[in-house]
Coordinates of C-alpha atoms and ligand atoms in Angstrom, one line a residue:
M1 CA -81.8 -122.5 -139.5
R2 CA -81.4 -122.0 -135.7
L3 CA -80.5 -118.5 -134.5
S4 CA -78.2 -118.1 -131.6
Y5 CA -79.6 -116.2 -128.5
G6 CA -77.3 -113.1 -129.4
S7 CA -78.6 -113.1 -133.0
R8 CA -82.3 -113.3 -131.7
I9 CA -81.8 -110.4 -129.4
C10 CA -80.2 -108.5 -132.2
F11 CA -83.0 -109.3 -134.7
V12 CA -85.7 -108.2 -132.1
F13 CA -83.7 -105.1 -131.3
C14 CA -83.6 -104.2 -135.1
F15 CA -87.3 -104.9 -135.7
L16 CA -88.2 -102.8 -132.8
I17 CA -86.1 -99.7 -134.1
I18 CA -87.7 -100.1 -137.5
G19 CA -91.1 -100.4 -136.0
C20 CA -90.4 -97.2 -133.9
W21 CA -89.2 -95.4 -137.0
L22 CA -92.3 -96.4 -139.1
F23 CA -94.6 -95.4 -136.1
A24 CA -92.9 -92.1 -135.8
Q25 CA -93.2 -91.5 -139.6
P26 CA -96.7 -92.5 -140.6
N27 CA -97.9 -91.7 -144.1
Q28 CA -94.4 -90.6 -145.0
P29 CA -94.1 -89.2 -148.6
G30 CA -92.6 -91.5 -151.1
A31 CA -89.6 -90.6 -153.3
Y32 CA -90.0 -88.8 -156.5
G33 CA -87.9 -89.6 -159.5
A34 CA -84.2 -90.1 -159.1
T35 CA -82.8 -89.8 -155.7
P36 CA -79.2 -89.5 -154.3
S37 CA -77.0 -92.3 -153.1
E38 CA -75.6 -92.3 -149.5
R39 CA -72.3 -91.0 -150.8
Q40 CA -73.9 -88.2 -152.7
L41 CA -76.0 -87.2 -149.7
L42 CA -72.7 -87.0 -147.7
W43 CA -71.2 -84.8 -150.5
H44 CA -74.4 -82.5 -150.5
Q45 CA -73.7 -81.7 -146.8
L46 CA -70.6 -79.9 -147.9
Q47 CA -70.5 -76.4 -149.5
Y48 CA -67.1 -75.0 -150.3
Y49 CA -63.6 -76.6 -150.7
A50 CA -60.3 -75.8 -152.2
F51 CA -58.7 -77.2 -155.3
V52 CA -54.8 -76.9 -155.4
H53 CA -53.0 -76.9 -158.7
F54 CA -49.3 -77.6 -158.0
G55 CA -46.5 -79.4 -160.0
P56 CA -43.9 -78.6 -162.6
N57 CA -45.9 -76.0 -164.2
T58 CA -45.7 -74.0 -160.9
F59 CA -42.0 -73.6 -161.8
T60 CA -42.0 -73.4 -165.6
D61 CA -44.9 -70.7 -165.5
I62 CA -47.0 -72.5 -168.0
E63 CA -50.7 -74.2 -167.7
W64 CA -50.2 -77.4 -169.6
G65 CA -46.8 -79.2 -169.1
H66 CA -45.4 -80.9 -172.1
G67 CA -44.4 -83.9 -170.0
D68 CA -40.7 -83.6 -171.1
E69 CA -39.8 -81.1 -168.3
S70 CA -36.9 -82.3 -166.1
P71 CA -38.1 -83.5 -162.7
E72 CA -35.4 -81.2 -161.2
V73 CA -37.6 -78.2 -162.1
F74 CA -40.0 -79.3 -159.3
N75 CA -38.2 -77.7 -156.2
P76 CA -40.3 -75.7 -153.9
T77 CA -38.1 -73.8 -151.4
G78 CA -40.4 -73.9 -148.3
L79 CA -43.3 -76.3 -149.1
D80 CA -45.7 -76.3 -146.0
C81 CA -49.0 -78.3 -146.6
R82 CA -50.0 -77.3 -143.1
Q83 CA -50.1 -73.6 -144.3
W84 CA -52.5 -74.7 -147.1
A85 CA -54.8 -76.5 -144.6
R86 CA -54.6 -73.7 -142.1
V87 CA -55.5 -71.2 -144.8
A88 CA -58.3 -73.4 -146.1
K89 CA -59.6 -74.1 -142.6
E90 CA -59.6 -70.4 -141.6
A91 CA -61.5 -69.6 -145.0
G92 CA -64.3 -71.8 -143.9
M93 CA -63.5 -74.6 -146.5
E94 CA -64.2 -78.2 -145.8
G95 CA -61.6 -79.9 -147.8
I96 CA -58.7 -79.8 -150.3
I97 CA -58.5 -81.5 -153.7
I98 CA -54.8 -81.7 -154.9
T99 CA -53.6 -82.3 -158.5
A100 CA -51.8 -85.6 -157.6
K101 CA -51.0 -85.9 -161.4
H102 CA -51.7 -83.2 -164.1
H103 CA -51.5 -83.5 -167.8
D104 CA -47.7 -83.6 -167.8
G105 CA -47.7 -86.8 -166.0
F106 CA -45.5 -85.6 -163.1
C107 CA -46.6 -87.5 -159.8
L108 CA -46.6 -85.7 -156.5
W109 CA -46.0 -89.0 -154.8
P110 CA -43.1 -91.3 -155.5
S111 CA -45.1 -93.7 -157.8
E112 CA -43.7 -97.1 -158.6
Y113 CA -45.2 -97.0 -162.1
S114 CA -43.6 -93.7 -163.3
T115 CA -40.0 -92.2 -163.5
H116 CA -41.5 -88.8 -163.6
T117 CA -42.2 -88.1 -159.8
V118 CA -41.1 -86.2 -156.7
R119 CA -38.6 -89.1 -156.3
E120 CA -36.7 -88.1 -159.4
S121 CA -36.6 -84.4 -158.1
V122 CA -34.1 -82.8 -156.0
W123 CA -36.7 -81.6 -153.5
R124 CA -35.9 -83.1 -150.2
D125 CA -33.4 -85.2 -151.9
G126 CA -36.1 -87.2 -153.7
K127 CA -37.6 -88.3 -150.4
G128 CA -40.6 -86.0 -150.3
D129 CA -44.4 -86.9 -151.0
V130 CA -46.7 -84.0 -151.2
L131 CA -49.7 -86.3 -150.9
R132 CA -48.3 -87.7 -147.6
D133 CA -47.7 -84.1 -146.2
L134 CA -51.1 -82.9 -147.4
S135 CA -53.3 -85.8 -146.1
E136 CA -51.8 -85.4 -142.8
A137 CA -52.1 -81.8 -142.6
C138 CA -55.8 -82.4 -143.8
R139 CA -56.3 -84.7 -140.9
E140 CA -54.7 -82.5 -138.4
Y141 CA -57.0 -79.5 -139.4
G142 CA -60.2 -81.6 -139.8
L143 CA -60.4 -81.2 -143.6
K144 CA -61.4 -83.7 -146.1
F145 CA -58.8 -85.0 -148.6
G146 CA -59.4 -85.3 -152.3
V147 CA -57.4 -86.1 -155.3
Y148 CA -57.3 -84.9 -158.9
V149 CA -55.5 -87.6 -161.1
S150 CA -55.4 -86.7 -164.9
P151 CA -55.8 -89.7 -167.1
W152 CA -54.2 -87.6 -169.8
D153 CA -50.5 -88.1 -169.5
R154 CA -48.0 -86.5 -171.6
N155 CA -45.1 -88.3 -170.1
H156 CA -45.9 -91.9 -169.7
P157 CA -44.4 -94.1 -172.4
T158 CA -47.4 -96.5 -172.5
Y159 CA -49.9 -93.7 -172.9
G160 CA -51.9 -94.4 -176.0
T161 CA -51.8 -98.2 -175.6
D162 CA -53.9 -100.7 -173.8
Q163 CA -51.1 -101.1 -171.2
Y164 CA -51.6 -97.6 -169.9
N165 CA -55.1 -98.2 -168.5
D166 CA -53.6 -100.8 -166.4
V167 CA -50.7 -98.4 -165.4
F168 CA -53.3 -95.8 -164.5
K169 CA -55.2 -98.1 -162.5
K170 CA -52.2 -99.0 -160.5
M171 CA -51.3 -95.4 -160.0
L172 CA -54.7 -94.8 -158.8
T173 CA -54.5 -97.6 -156.3
E174 CA -51.3 -96.1 -154.8
V175 CA -53.2 -92.9 -154.3
L176 CA -56.4 -94.4 -152.9
T177 CA -54.7 -96.9 -150.4
G178 CA -51.6 -94.9 -149.2
Y179 CA -53.2 -91.8 -147.9
G180 CA -56.1 -92.5 -145.5
E181 CA -59.8 -91.7 -146.4
I182 CA -60.4 -89.6 -149.6
Y183 CA -63.8 -87.8 -150.0
E184 CA -63.6 -87.0 -153.8
V185 CA -61.7 -88.3 -156.9
W186 CA -61.6 -85.8 -159.7
F187 CA -61.3 -87.1 -163.2
D188 CA -60.4 -84.6 -165.9
G189 CA -61.8 -85.5 -169.2
A190 CA -59.0 -83.9 -171.3
N191 CA -57.8 -86.5 -173.7
G192 CA -54.7 -85.2 -175.8
E193 CA -51.7 -87.0 -177.4
G194 CA -49.0 -88.6 -175.3
P195 CA -45.2 -88.7 -176.0
N196 CA -45.8 -91.2 -178.9
G197 CA -48.3 -88.8 -180.7
K198 CA -51.2 -91.3 -179.7
K199 CA -54.4 -90.5 -177.8
Q200 CA -55.7 -92.9 -175.2
V201 CA -59.1 -94.7 -175.1
Y202 CA -59.7 -94.3 -171.4
D203 CA -61.4 -97.2 -169.4
F204 CA -63.4 -95.0 -167.2
P205 CA -65.7 -97.7 -165.9
G206 CA -62.5 -99.7 -164.9
F207 CA -61.1 -96.5 -163.2
A208 CA -64.4 -96.1 -161.3
E209 CA -64.3 -99.7 -160.1
V210 CA -60.8 -99.1 -158.6
V211 CA -62.2 -96.2 -156.8
R212 CA -65.2 -98.1 -155.5
K213 CA -63.0 -100.9 -154.4
H214 CA -60.7 -98.9 -152.2
Q215 CA -62.8 -95.7 -151.3
P216 CA -66.2 -96.8 -151.4
N217 CA -67.4 -93.5 -149.7
A218 CA -65.6 -91.2 -152.2
V219 CA -67.6 -89.5 -154.9
I220 CA -66.3 -89.6 -158.3
F221 CA -66.3 -86.3 -160.3
S222 CA -66.0 -86.1 -164.0
D223 CA -68.0 -84.1 -166.9
G224 CA -70.5 -86.9 -166.5
G225 CA -70.1 -88.4 -163.3
P226 CA -70.8 -91.1 -162.1
D227 CA -71.6 -89.0 -158.9
I228 CA -70.8 -85.5 -159.6
R229 CA -71.1 -83.6 -162.8
W230 CA -69.1 -80.4 -164.1
I231 CA -71.2 -77.3 -164.2
G232 CA -70.3 -76.6 -167.9
N233 CA -68.0 -73.7 -167.4
E234 CA -64.8 -72.9 -165.4
N235 CA -66.0 -69.5 -164.4
G236 CA -67.7 -70.4 -161.1
Y237 CA -71.4 -70.0 -162.3
A238 CA -74.3 -72.4 -161.9
D239 CA -77.6 -71.1 -163.2
E240 CA -81.1 -70.3 -161.6
V241 CA -82.3 -73.7 -163.2
N242 CA -80.1 -76.3 -161.9
W243 CA -81.4 -79.9 -161.6
C244 CA -79.6 -82.6 -159.8
T245 CA -81.2 -85.0 -162.3
V246 CA -80.0 -85.9 -165.7
R247 CA -80.9 -88.5 -168.4
K248 CA -79.0 -91.7 -167.9
G249 CA -76.0 -91.9 -170.5
A250 CA -76.5 -88.3 -171.6
F251 CA -73.0 -87.3 -170.1
Y252 CA -69.7 -89.0 -170.1
P253 CA -66.1 -87.9 -169.2
G254 CA -64.7 -85.7 -171.9
I255 CA -67.8 -85.0 -173.6
I256 CA -68.1 -81.8 -175.6
G257 CA -70.8 -79.5 -177.0
V258 CA -73.2 -79.9 -174.2
N259 CA -72.0 -77.3 -171.7
D260 CA -75.6 -75.8 -171.5
Q261 CA -77.1 -79.0 -170.6
L262 CA -74.3 -79.6 -168.1
Q263 CA -75.1 -76.2 -166.5
H264 CA -78.8 -77.0 -166.2
G265 CA -79.1 -80.8 -165.7
H266 CA -82.4 -82.3 -167.0
E267 CA -85.7 -81.9 -165.4
G268 CA -87.3 -85.3 -164.8
G269 CA -84.0 -87.0 -165.6
D270 CA -83.6 -90.6 -164.4
S271 CA -80.1 -90.3 -162.7
W272 CA -79.0 -88.2 -159.8
L273 CA -76.0 -86.4 -160.8
P274 CA -75.5 -83.0 -159.1
A275 CA -73.2 -80.3 -160.1
E276 CA -69.9 -79.0 -158.7
V277 CA -69.0 -75.4 -159.5
N278 CA -65.2 -74.8 -160.1
T279 CA -63.1 -71.8 -160.8
S280 CA -59.7 -70.5 -159.8
I281 CA -59.1 -67.5 -157.6
R282 CA -56.8 -66.1 -160.3
P283 CA -57.1 -66.3 -164.1
G284 CA -54.8 -69.4 -164.2
W285 CA -55.1 -72.8 -162.5
F286 CA -51.4 -72.9 -161.9
Y287 CA -49.4 -70.0 -160.2
H288 CA -47.9 -67.3 -162.3
K289 CA -46.1 -64.4 -160.6
D290 CA -47.5 -61.8 -163.1
E291 CA -51.1 -62.8 -161.8
D292 CA -50.2 -61.7 -158.3
D293 CA -52.4 -58.6 -158.7
E294 CA -55.1 -60.5 -160.6
V295 CA -56.6 -62.4 -157.6
K296 CA -60.4 -62.3 -158.1
S297 CA -62.1 -59.4 -156.4
L298 CA -64.2 -60.0 -153.2
N299 CA -67.2 -59.0 -155.2
R300 CA -66.5 -61.5 -157.9
L301 CA -65.9 -64.3 -155.3
I302 CA -69.1 -63.4 -153.5
D303 CA -70.9 -63.5 -156.8
N304 CA -69.4 -67.0 -157.3
W305 CA -70.6 -68.1 -153.9
Y306 CA -74.2 -67.1 -154.7
H307 CA -73.9 -68.8 -158.1
S308 CA -72.6 -72.1 -156.7
V309 CA -73.5 -72.7 -153.0
G310 CA -76.5 -70.6 -153.6
M311 CA -77.6 -72.3 -156.7
N312 CA -77.7 -75.9 -155.8
G313 CA -74.0 -76.7 -156.2
N314 CA -70.8 -77.1 -154.1
F315 CA -68.2 -74.5 -154.7
L316 CA -64.6 -75.9 -155.6
L317 CA -62.2 -72.7 -155.6
N318 CA -58.7 -73.3 -156.9
L319 CA -55.7 -71.8 -155.1
P320 CA -52.7 -72.0 -157.1
V321 CA -49.8 -72.7 -154.6
D322 CA -46.6 -70.8 -155.5
P323 CA -43.0 -71.9 -156.1
R324 CA -42.2 -71.5 -152.4
G325 CA -44.8 -74.1 -151.8
L326 CA -47.2 -71.8 -150.1
V327 CA -50.6 -70.1 -150.7
H328 CA -49.7 -66.6 -151.7
E329 CA -50.4 -63.8 -149.3
N330 CA -52.7 -61.9 -151.7
D331 CA -54.9 -65.1 -152.1
V332 CA -54.9 -65.5 -148.3
K333 CA -56.1 -62.0 -147.8
R334 CA -59.0 -62.3 -150.3
L335 CA -60.0 -65.6 -148.8
Q336 CA -60.3 -64.1 -145.3
E337 CA -62.2 -61.2 -146.6
L338 CA -64.7 -63.8 -148.2
K339 CA -64.9 -65.6 -144.9
D340 CA -65.6 -62.3 -143.2
Y341 CA -68.3 -61.4 -145.5
L342 CA -69.9 -65.0 -145.2
D343 CA -69.9 -64.6 -141.4
R344 CA -71.4 -61.2 -141.5
A345 CA -74.0 -62.5 -144.1
F346 CA -75.1 -65.7 -142.7
S347 CA -74.4 -66.0 -138.9
V348 CA -77.8 -64.7 -138.0
D349 CA -81.0 -66.5 -139.4
I350 CA -83.7 -63.9 -138.8
A351 CA -86.4 -66.7 -139.5
S352 CA -84.9 -69.0 -136.9
G353 CA -87.7 -70.3 -134.5
S354 CA -90.4 -68.2 -136.0
T355 CA -94.0 -69.7 -136.6
A356 CA -94.8 -70.9 -140.0
S357 CA -98.1 -71.8 -141.7
A358 CA -98.8 -73.3 -145.1
S359 CA -101.6 -73.6 -147.9
E360 CA -101.8 -77.4 -147.0
V361 CA -100.1 -79.9 -144.7
R362 CA -99.7 -83.4 -145.2
D363 CA -101.4 -85.4 -142.4
P364 CA -101.7 -82.5 -140.0
E365 CA -101.7 -85.0 -137.1
N366 CA -98.2 -86.0 -137.8
S367 CA -94.7 -84.6 -138.3
Y368 CA -94.8 -82.7 -141.6
S369 CA -95.9 -79.3 -140.3
A370 CA -94.9 -75.9 -141.5
G371 CA -92.9 -75.1 -138.4
N372 CA -90.3 -77.9 -139.5
V373 CA -88.8 -75.2 -142.1
T374 CA -87.7 -72.8 -139.2
D375 CA -86.5 -75.3 -136.5
G376 CA -82.9 -75.5 -137.9
N377 CA -83.2 -79.2 -138.3
P378 CA -82.4 -80.2 -141.9
E379 CA -83.8 -83.7 -141.2
T380 CA -87.4 -82.4 -140.6
Y381 CA -89.6 -81.1 -143.2
W382 CA -92.9 -79.5 -144.4
T383 CA -94.8 -81.4 -147.1
T384 CA -98.3 -81.5 -148.5
P385 CA -100.6 -84.2 -149.7
D386 CA -99.3 -86.2 -152.8
D387 CA -101.5 -84.4 -155.3
V388 CA -100.5 -80.8 -154.5
R389 CA -98.3 -79.1 -157.3
S390 CA -99.0 -75.4 -156.4
S391 CA -98.6 -74.4 -152.7
W392 CA -97.3 -71.8 -150.2
L393 CA -95.6 -71.3 -147.0
E394 CA -95.7 -68.3 -144.8
I395 CA -93.2 -67.2 -142.2
D396 CA -94.3 -65.0 -139.3
L397 CA -91.3 -63.2 -138.0
K398 CA -93.4 -61.8 -134.8
G399 CA -92.2 -58.2 -135.4
E400 CA -90.7 -56.2 -138.2
E401 CA -87.3 -57.1 -139.5
E402 CA -85.2 -56.0 -142.4
V403 CA -84.3 -58.7 -144.8
N404 CA -82.6 -59.0 -148.1
A405 CA -81.8 -62.8 -148.7
I406 CA -83.5 -65.9 -148.4
L407 CA -82.2 -69.6 -148.2
L408 CA -84.4 -72.5 -149.2
R409 CA -83.7 -76.2 -149.1
E410 CA -85.7 -79.2 -150.3
Y411 CA -85.4 -82.6 -148.6
I412 CA -83.4 -84.0 -151.6
A413 CA -83.3 -87.6 -150.1
L414 CA -86.8 -87.9 -151.6
G415 CA -86.0 -86.2 -155.0
Q416 CA -85.8 -82.8 -156.4
R417 CA -89.4 -81.4 -156.9
V418 CA -89.7 -77.7 -157.0
K419 CA -89.8 -76.2 -160.5
S420 CA -90.0 -72.4 -159.5
C421 CA -90.9 -70.2 -156.6
T422 CA -91.9 -66.6 -155.8
V423 CA -91.2 -64.7 -152.6
E424 CA -93.5 -62.0 -151.2
A425 CA -93.3 -59.9 -148.1
Q426 CA -96.1 -58.1 -146.3
V427 CA -95.5 -54.4 -146.4
D428 CA -98.2 -51.9 -145.2
D429 CA -100.9 -54.7 -145.3
N430 CA -100.0 -55.4 -148.9
W431 CA -98.2 -58.5 -150.4
V432 CA -95.2 -57.3 -152.6
E433 CA -93.0 -59.6 -154.6
L434 CA -89.4 -59.6 -153.5
T435 CA -88.0 -62.1 -155.9
S436 CA -88.6 -65.2 -157.8
S437 CA -86.6 -68.1 -158.6
H438 CA -86.4 -71.4 -160.6
T439 CA -85.2 -74.7 -159.1
I440 CA -84.3 -75.1 -155.5
G441 CA -82.7 -78.5 -154.8
N442 CA -80.3 -79.0 -151.9
R443 CA -79.8 -75.2 -151.5
R444 CA -80.8 -72.0 -153.1
I445 CA -80.0 -68.5 -151.8
V446 CA -81.6 -65.5 -153.4
K447 CA -80.8 -61.9 -152.6
F448 CA -83.4 -59.2 -153.1
K449 CA -83.9 -55.4 -152.2
P450 CA -83.7 -54.7 -148.4
T451 CA -87.3 -54.8 -147.1
T452 CA -88.8 -54.3 -143.7
T453 CA -91.6 -56.8 -143.0
S454 CA -93.0 -59.1 -140.4
K455 CA -94.4 -61.7 -142.8
V456 CA -92.7 -63.5 -145.8
R457 CA -94.6 -65.9 -148.0
I458 CA -93.2 -68.3 -150.7
H459 CA -95.2 -69.8 -153.5
F460 CA -94.0 -73.1 -155.0
T461 CA -94.7 -74.8 -158.1
S462 CA -93.5 -78.3 -158.2
N463 CA -93.4 -81.5 -160.2
A464 CA -94.7 -83.4 -157.2
S465 CA -95.7 -82.4 -153.7
P466 CA -93.1 -80.0 -152.3
I467 CA -90.8 -81.2 -149.4
I468 CA -89.1 -78.2 -147.9
S469 CA -86.7 -78.8 -145.0
D470 CA -85.3 -75.3 -144.5
V471 CA -86.2 -71.4 -144.9
K472 CA -84.0 -69.0 -143.6
L473 CA -83.9 -65.2 -143.9
Y474 CA -80.9 -62.8 -143.7
R475 CA -79.8 -59.2 -143.8
V476 CA -76.6 -59.8 -145.8
P477 CA -74.1 -56.8 -146.2
E478 CA -74.5 -54.8 -149.4
M479 CA -71.2 -54.4 -151.4
I480 CA -70.0 -51.6 -153.5
A481 CA -69.9 -53.0 -157.2
D482 CA -66.4 -53.3 -158.7
P483 CA -65.4 -50.4 -161.1
R484 CA -65.3 -51.6 -164.8
L485 CA -63.4 -50.1 -167.5
M486 CA -63.4 -50.1 -171.3
R487 CA -61.2 -48.6 -174.0
S488 CA -62.9 -48.2 -177.4
K489 CA -61.1 -48.7 -180.7
D490 CA -60.1 -45.1 -180.9
G491 CA -58.5 -45.3 -177.4
V492 CA -61.2 -43.5 -175.3
V493 CA -61.4 -44.9 -171.8
Q494 CA -64.7 -45.0 -170.0
I495 CA -65.1 -46.1 -166.3
W496 CA -68.5 -47.2 -164.8
S497 CA -70.0 -49.7 -162.3
E498 CA -73.3 -51.1 -161.1
S499 CA -73.4 -49.1 -157.9
P500 CA -75.4 -45.8 -158.1
D501 CA -73.2 -42.7 -158.3
P502 CA -69.8 -43.5 -157.1
E503 CA -66.7 -41.5 -157.6
Y504 CA -63.7 -43.2 -159.3
Y505 CA -60.2 -42.4 -158.5
Y506 CA -57.3 -43.9 -160.8
T507 CA -53.6 -44.1 -161.2
M508 CA -51.6 -45.0 -164.3
D509 CA -48.2 -45.7 -162.7
G510 CA -49.0 -48.8 -160.9
S511 CA -49.7 -47.2 -157.4
E512 CA -52.7 -47.9 -155.4
P513 CA -55.4 -45.3 -156.1
D514 CA -56.9 -43.3 -153.1
R515 CA -58.8 -40.0 -152.9
N516 CA -55.5 -38.1 -153.7
S517 CA -55.4 -39.8 -157.1
T518 CA -56.8 -38.6 -160.3
L519 CA -60.7 -38.1 -160.2
Y520 CA -62.5 -39.5 -163.2
E521 CA -64.4 -36.8 -164.6
G522 CA -65.4 -38.4 -167.9
P523 CA -64.0 -40.4 -170.7
F524 CA -60.3 -39.8 -171.6
T525 CA -57.9 -41.0 -174.2
F526 CA -55.3 -43.5 -173.4
S527 CA -53.5 -44.7 -176.5
Q528 CA -50.5 -46.5 -175.3
S529 CA -49.9 -49.9 -173.5
G530 CA -50.1 -49.7 -169.6
T531 CA -51.9 -50.4 -166.5
I532 CA -54.8 -48.4 -165.0
K533 CA -55.9 -49.0 -161.4
V534 CA -59.3 -47.8 -160.2
R535 CA -61.1 -47.6 -157.0
S536 CA -64.6 -46.4 -156.4
Y537 CA -65.8 -44.4 -153.4
T538 CA -69.4 -43.8 -152.1
E539 CA -71.0 -41.9 -149.3
G540 CA -68.6 -39.0 -149.7
G541 CA -65.6 -41.3 -149.5
A542 CA -66.8 -43.2 -146.4
R543 CA -66.9 -46.6 -148.2
S544 CA -64.8 -47.7 -151.1
S545 CA -64.4 -50.6 -153.4
E546 CA -61.4 -52.7 -154.0
V547 CA -58.8 -51.7 -156.4
I548 CA -59.4 -53.1 -159.7
T549 CA -56.3 -53.4 -162.1
F550 CA -56.9 -53.1 -166.0
D551 CA -53.9 -54.1 -168.2
L552 CA -54.4 -52.4 -171.6
D553 CA -52.2 -53.7 -174.2
I554 CA -51.5 -52.5 -177.9
P555 CA -54.0 -49.9 -178.7
K556 CA -56.3 -50.9 -181.7
T557 CA -56.5 -47.6 -183.3
S558 CA -54.9 -48.5 -186.6
W559 CA -56.6 -52.1 -186.6
Q560 CA -58.9 -53.4 -189.3
V561 CA -60.7 -56.7 -189.4
L562 CA -60.7 -57.6 -193.0
D563 CA -64.3 -58.3 -194.0
E564 CA -64.1 -61.2 -196.4
T565 CA -67.4 -62.5 -195.4
E566 CA -69.5 -59.4 -195.7
D567 CA -70.3 -59.8 -192.1
K568 CA -71.0 -56.4 -190.7
N569 CA -70.6 -57.6 -187.1
L570 CA -67.0 -58.4 -187.4
D571 CA -65.9 -55.1 -186.2
R572 CA -67.3 -55.9 -182.8
I573 CA -64.4 -58.2 -182.1
I574 CA -62.1 -55.1 -181.9
D575 CA -64.4 -52.4 -180.7
G576 CA -63.2 -52.8 -177.1
D577 CA -66.9 -53.2 -175.7
P578 CA -67.3 -56.3 -173.7
G579 CA -71.0 -56.1 -174.3
T580 CA -70.9 -56.7 -178.0
V581 CA -70.5 -60.2 -179.5
W582 CA -69.4 -61.6 -182.9
Y583 CA -70.6 -65.1 -183.7
G584 CA -68.5 -67.0 -186.4
R585 CA -68.8 -70.4 -187.8
S586 CA -66.3 -72.8 -186.2
D587 CA -64.3 -73.3 -189.4
E588 CA -64.2 -69.5 -190.3
G589 CA -60.8 -67.6 -189.8
I590 CA -60.4 -63.9 -189.1
V591 CA -57.9 -61.7 -190.5
I592 CA -56.8 -58.5 -188.6
D593 CA -54.7 -56.0 -190.2
L594 CA -52.6 -54.3 -187.5
G595 CA -51.9 -51.3 -189.5
N596 CA -48.1 -51.7 -189.0
T597 CA -45.6 -54.3 -188.2
R598 CA -45.2 -55.4 -184.5
A599 CA -43.4 -57.9 -182.6
L600 CA -46.2 -60.2 -181.0
T601 CA -45.7 -62.6 -178.2
G602 CA -49.2 -63.6 -177.5
F603 CA -52.9 -62.8 -177.7
T604 CA -56.0 -62.5 -175.7
Y605 CA -59.6 -62.8 -176.5
L606 CA -62.7 -62.2 -174.5
P607 CA -65.6 -64.8 -174.8
R608 CA -69.1 -63.8 -174.5
Q609 CA -69.8 -62.1 -171.2
D610 CA -73.5 -62.0 -170.5
L611 CA -74.3 -65.7 -170.3
R612 CA -71.4 -66.6 -168.2
K613 CA -70.9 -69.6 -170.3
G614 CA -70.1 -70.8 -173.8
G615 CA -68.3 -68.7 -176.5
N616 CA -64.9 -70.3 -175.7
V617 CA -62.5 -71.2 -178.5
S618 CA -61.7 -74.8 -178.2
R619 CA -58.9 -74.8 -180.8
F620 CA -57.0 -72.1 -182.9
D621 CA -54.0 -71.9 -185.2
Ligands
FUL701 C1 -59.1 -78.6 -167.2 C2 -57.6 -78.9 -167.3 O1 -57.1 -78.9 -168.5 C3 -56.9 -77.5 -166.6 O2 -55.5 -77.6 -166.6 C4 -57.4 -77.7 -165.0 O3 -56.9 -78.7 -164.3 C5 -58.9 -77.6 -165.0 C6 -59.4 -77.8 -163.6 O4 -59.5 -78.8 -165.7 O5 -59.7 -79.6 -167.8

C-alpha cells in the first residue's frame, strides 16, 4: 500500500507525539484491576447535578400516576425551564436530568408512539415540548442535559407484550435524537403491571444499544449500570467504603435484595461501575404543596454532600418542580444556602502549592514526585514503586494553619487502589491522629476537629502501589446541628441535638420560633395532633439553627401492639423513639389496637435510622 504525502506527514506527526509522551512518562505505572471507560471518566469530572420530577403527578398530588389520568391535568400556568436552569446554575450544579416519562407513561415531549403526551394536553394548545424548552435552557446556561425514561409504563396499551420493547426503543430514539447532546440516560428498574395487568420483560441490552448508537458519550444509569450504579438507598448516603469496582454480572436493572452491596461495590471487582447518590430536596420526588415547609435542612443537605461528593460518588439532587412549572422559592433559598456554604468551605485550599514529601517515590528522577499532589493539576500524581502497599505522604504548610477537612483523590484512570488511610497532624512536636477513612477513589472529603498545625501526614494501605493526584486542606464552617424532637408513647416531648448546650425555642401555632417564643426547659406533654417548630440558639443567641418543623399526628397513648409472637421488641415500633428498632420476618403481620375507633386516611412508618440504608418496607397490605 502506498501512502499519500499527507498521510505520511500525519503518520510521522502521530508517531512523534506518542514518542514524546512515552519519553515524558518513563516507567509509568500500569493499570490495576478494572479501570473507567472514557465516558465514565468524563462523568467522574462532575460532582453535583439536578434531577427534576415533573409530569401529571405534579398536578394530581401523587407519587406514582396510574396511567389513566386525563392528559388535561397537565397544565402548568407559567412553565419556565430557563428558571430551572438559572436556579441549577446558581446553585453550582452542572446539569439537569428530567423525567421525560415517569411510570404513568405521560411523555413530556410529543411522542409519535403514544397518545398520552404534552400534545394531548391543553398546555400551550398541545404545541408545547418540555424537553425542547429544557434542552435549550441547559445549553443557554452551560449545563449538561440528561433524561430519565421509565421503562415501566402504566398507560401504553402494548406494555406487557414483545411489541412494547420496540415502542420503548422508538420513544428513546426520539428523545436521544431530537434534543442535542445528552450526558446521562437514567433507567429506573421499577417493573410493575401495565394497563392490561401484565408485567414487561425489559430488553435492557437493546435499550443500551439505542443509547450507544445515538449518544455514544452518554453514561447509562440503572441499579446495575452498565456505566453508573445506584447507591442502594434514596436518602443521599454513600458509605466510607465505596469501591467503583463490582463483580461482572452481579447487578442488573431492577435487582432487589442487594442494597448493601450496591452501597459498597466489590473490592477487586472486575468491572468499573461507580455509584451515583440520589435523593430529593423534599420528602417526595414530585411536588406536593403540603411539603413546602419540609424542604431538607441546610445541615441535612451538607451531610448529603459529604456523603456523596465526599464519598466517591456524584450527587443527584431532585427538585420537584411545582404546578406553575417553577422550582419553588423555598427550594431555591435552600439551594443558595448550600452554594454559599460550599463556597465558604472549599474556595481556599490551604495546602495549595505547599511542599510535600513521601515514604517512597517511584523513579525519583521522573515526574511522580510528592509535590504533584499539591500542584492543583488532577493529571499529575505521586506514586511509589510497584511493590509498595503501605506508604505515607507529608504536606508541609510552611507555617501554622487551622484546618478541619481534607480532600484526597486517586488517579482513577489507573484503577482504585487505596483500602484505607489515616490522617495525622504535627501538634507541639507530636503526631496526633485527626481522622481515618476507608476507600478514596475519585474523591474523598473527611472532616475532623479544627486543628492548628504546619504538617499533615497521610498513611495509606493499598491493594497496589498508591497513585494520588490531589491532597487539599480546608477550614470548613462549623454548623449548628438541627434540633431533633421525639414524643414518647405517653405523649412526653423531648428536644435535643448534637451541638453542645444550645437553647431551644419552640412554637405550637405554626409561627417561626425566635427568642421571644417558648424556651424549652425540659420534657413536656403534648397529647394531641399538631405541629411543633423548633430553632436552636448558641453563643448567647448570636448563632441560630434553621427552624425544624415536626408534624405530630394521632398520639399513641392508648395504642397497643398485639403480641402474637411473644416478641418482646414489638413495642419498639410505637415507642416514638427513632433510635429503637424492631425487625420482623417479611411475611409477618403486625396488629395494632388503637384503643378506640378512628377515621384513618393514611399511615407513616420510620425505617431504621442508624445505618441510613435498608429497613424499607417493599410491599404492604
Ligand atoms: C424510583 C421511582 O419509583 C420513583 O418514583 C422516583 O422516580 C425514583 C427516582 O426512582 O424508582
